[in-house]
Amino acid sequence: FETAVRKSWSNIPRNNQCYVKATELVFADKNGSWGTPIIPMQRAAGLNDIGMVAWILDMSTPEFPSGRQIIVVANDITFRAGSFGPREDA
């Protein structure tokens, strides 16, 4: 995402160099299940303990220079070979 957003700004002068800020979304309770709240968390990449990972991205694009938010959810194939369990389903 960072590369794509940076490229979209390539021909437009810009002072602020922050293009994308990613915040991971995690279960509020480590044993997360259906109905468990999801909260934002700042932590280093690769510390997830579940096969589905989610982030909220704050992006500054030429169309939305003051910023916009998107949510990205992905399967982490490096975690237990991408297998799904109850927590991933929730």
PDB file of C-alpha atoms in Angstrom, residues 1-2 6 8 10 32 34-35 41 43-44 48 52-53 57-58 62 64 66 72-74 79 85 90:
ATOM      1  CA  PHE A   1       0.000   0.000   0.000  1.00  0.00           C
ATOM      2  CA  GLU A   2       2.807   2.373   0.895  1.00  0.00           C
ATOM      3  CA  ARG A   6       3.884   6.948  -2.792  1.00  0.00           C
ATOM      4  CA  SER A   8       0.438   8.144  -6.865  1.00  0.00           C
ATOM      5  CA  SER A  10       5.212  11.004  -7.639  1.00  0.00           C
ATOM      6  CA  GLY A  32     -11.127 -13.798  21.152  1.00  0.00           C
ATOM      7  CA  TRP A  34     -17.581 -14.122  18.327  1.00  0.00           C
ATOM      8  CA  GLY A  35     -18.619 -10.878  20.008  1.00  0.00           C
ATOM      9  CA  MET A  41      -2.685  -2.051  18.712  1.00  0.00           C
ATOM     10  CA  ARG A  43       3.257  -3.723  17.649  1.00  0.00           C
ATOM     11  CA  ALA A  44       6.078  -4.977  15.494  1.00  0.00           C
ATOM     12  CA  ASN A  48       0.395 -12.039  15.566  1.00  0.00           C
ATOM     13  CA  MET A  52      -6.177 -13.756  10.167  1.00  0.00           C
ATOM     14  CA  VAL A  53      -4.673 -10.307  10.494  1.00  0.00           C
ATOM     15  CA  LEU A  57      -4.750   2.152   7.286  1.00  0.00           C
ATOM     16  CA  ASP A  58      -4.706   5.942   7.372  1.00  0.00           C
ATOM     17  CA  PRO A  62      -3.902  12.806  -4.104  1.00  0.00           C
ATOM     18  CA  PHE A  64      -7.847  12.619  -0.269  1.00  0.00           C
ATOM     19  CA  SER A  66      -6.089  15.152   4.295  1.00  0.00           C
ATOM     20  CA  VAL A  72      -7.493  -4.550   5.281  1.00  0.00           C
ATOM     21  CA  VAL A  73      -8.062  -8.157   6.388  1.00  0.00           C
ATOM     22  CA  ALA A  74      -5.762 -10.942   5.219  1.00  0.00           C
ATOM     23  CA  PHE A  79       1.076 -18.708  10.679  1.00  0.00           C
ATOM     24  CA  GLY A  85      -9.735 -22.250  13.516  1.00  0.00           C
ATOM     25  CA  ALA A  90     -14.520 -14.969  14.535  1.00  0.00           C
TER      26      ALA A  90
END
